[in-house]
Amino acid sequence: MSKPVPIHIVRQLDRLASTIAADPSAQSIGPGARLQDRRGRPLRDLRISVTDRCNFRCAYCMPKAAFGKDHRYLPHEALLSFEEITRLARQFVALGVQKIRITGGEPLLRKGIEQLIEQLATLRSPVGDAIDIAMTTNGSLLERKARALKAAGLQRVTVSLDALDDAVFQRMNDVGFPVAKVLSGIEAAQAAGIANIKVNMVVQRGVNEQQIVPMARFFQGTGVTLRFIEYMDVGSTNGWRMDDMVAGEEVERRVASELPLIPLHANAPGETAQRWGYADARGEHDPRLGEIGVISSVTQAFCGDCNRARLSTEGRLYSCLFAGQGHDLRQLLRNPSTVTDETLSGVIAAIWQRRTDRYSEQRSSRSSIHGALPTHRPEMSYIGG
Ligand code: SAM
Ligand code: SF4
Ligand code: SF4
């Protein structure tokens, strides 16, 4: 005889069932149907945080004051297993997700991460296309792992590197980690044949702004695309102030004053970066010199075509980086006697169809940043960057 279903699960399923029932459009999601949120945005991109741990302490993300030696990480059993992640990812892919990014915390700290990549690489879209699998990493373990990741099916890697100057970088990661080891990781990724490599640099006023041009020079012509990111007010531990952010426009001006740039078209709808190509002597883009990207998440909100969902380390679904609350999918997942793939898919679809998030747009239209903040904001290391 099957075990009785715990009462709290029954209540949660009831609530989710009425969520779906209350939204008539949620009923129409089947093969071929087009899933959209309330603002007409499709679901295309899924970011999965596989661990809340990290070996760096970047002050803009996991400052030592909040993530000290006594910080309590999630226990292992709280994390979604690889099988659970893959089962959920399959539902997301059936609903339109074309790209999956593995992130964290530091994703390469999760034991056996290449096995997860292998499992995700077997997923296919409803029309049989392979899914684009990417990872964002601080690069500290990449030299050791690049070949295995590539063999497992990783197609893209984004390495975070905030400075080339060793003293600046070590201060920023706050654990004394040297630049050279991150650069070796990038080289190892290139040697392993990972074709699409990007570098993310978060620019902070008075901290690493002097590194903008040296970083651009260093990566020009290497096949690695450098992307400058505006420092964001994500989470509630980094003490963000608008004055600490360097606007994307200023970054563009600084690079262009030394290395001529011309604007390039977006590669895909919902792309977060404004692309700038390096120009040759005739003022035309020279693909051999490559390009940079500028992600102006604060000064030029791109909520209008945001197609990203985030799955936290413990299986909560967030429809926005700044959403106060996530939806607990783990609790559903761990009761196989009550939850079928159809229910999971229906719940995810219903959550997406009710989505109205546009935090960054609201932030830009308010004089006080704090007016737009939800009371609890998840940390980037938990929700996945
Ligand atoms: N540990 C990995 C890494 O650093 O690449 C993956 C997780 S990290 C949270 C993902 C990305 O978020 C990194 O590129 C990091 O620079 C960026 N990030 C973290 N906090 C940020 C903030 N406050 N503003 C802008 N970007 C931030
Ligand atoms: Fe760690 Fe990445 Fe956050 Fe830095 S940005 S503390 S490397 S999770
Ligand atoms: Fe997307 Fe939210 Fe960022 Fe807007 S604020 S771009 S909705 S994640």
Coordinates of C-alpha atoms and ligand atoms in Angstrom, one line a residue, residues 41 302-303 306 308 310 319-322 355 357-361, ligand 3:
R41 CA 8.1 37.4 -22.9
F302 CA 16.6 45.3 -20.3
C303 CA 13.5 43.9 -18.6
C306 CA 14.1 39.3 -20.3
R308 CA 15.5 34.3 -17.9
R310 CA 16.6 31.1 -12.2
S319 CA 11.4 34.7 -12.2
C320 CA 13.7 37.7 -11.6
L321 CA 17.1 38.3 -10.1
F322 CA 15.4 40.7 -7.7
R355 CA 5.2 36.7 -14.3
D357 CA 8.8 41.3 -13.1
R358 CA 10.5 44.4 -14.3
Y359 CA 12.6 45.4 -11.3
S360 CA 15.4 47.3 -13.2
E361 CA 12.8 49.3 -15.2
Ligands
SF4_3 FE1 15.0 40.3 -15.9 FE2 14.4 41.0 -13.4 FE3 16.8 41.7 -14.4 FE4 14.5 42.9 -15.3 S1 15.4 43.0 -13.3 S2 16.2 42.1 -16.6 S3 13.0 41.2 -15.2 S4 16.0 39.6 -14.0

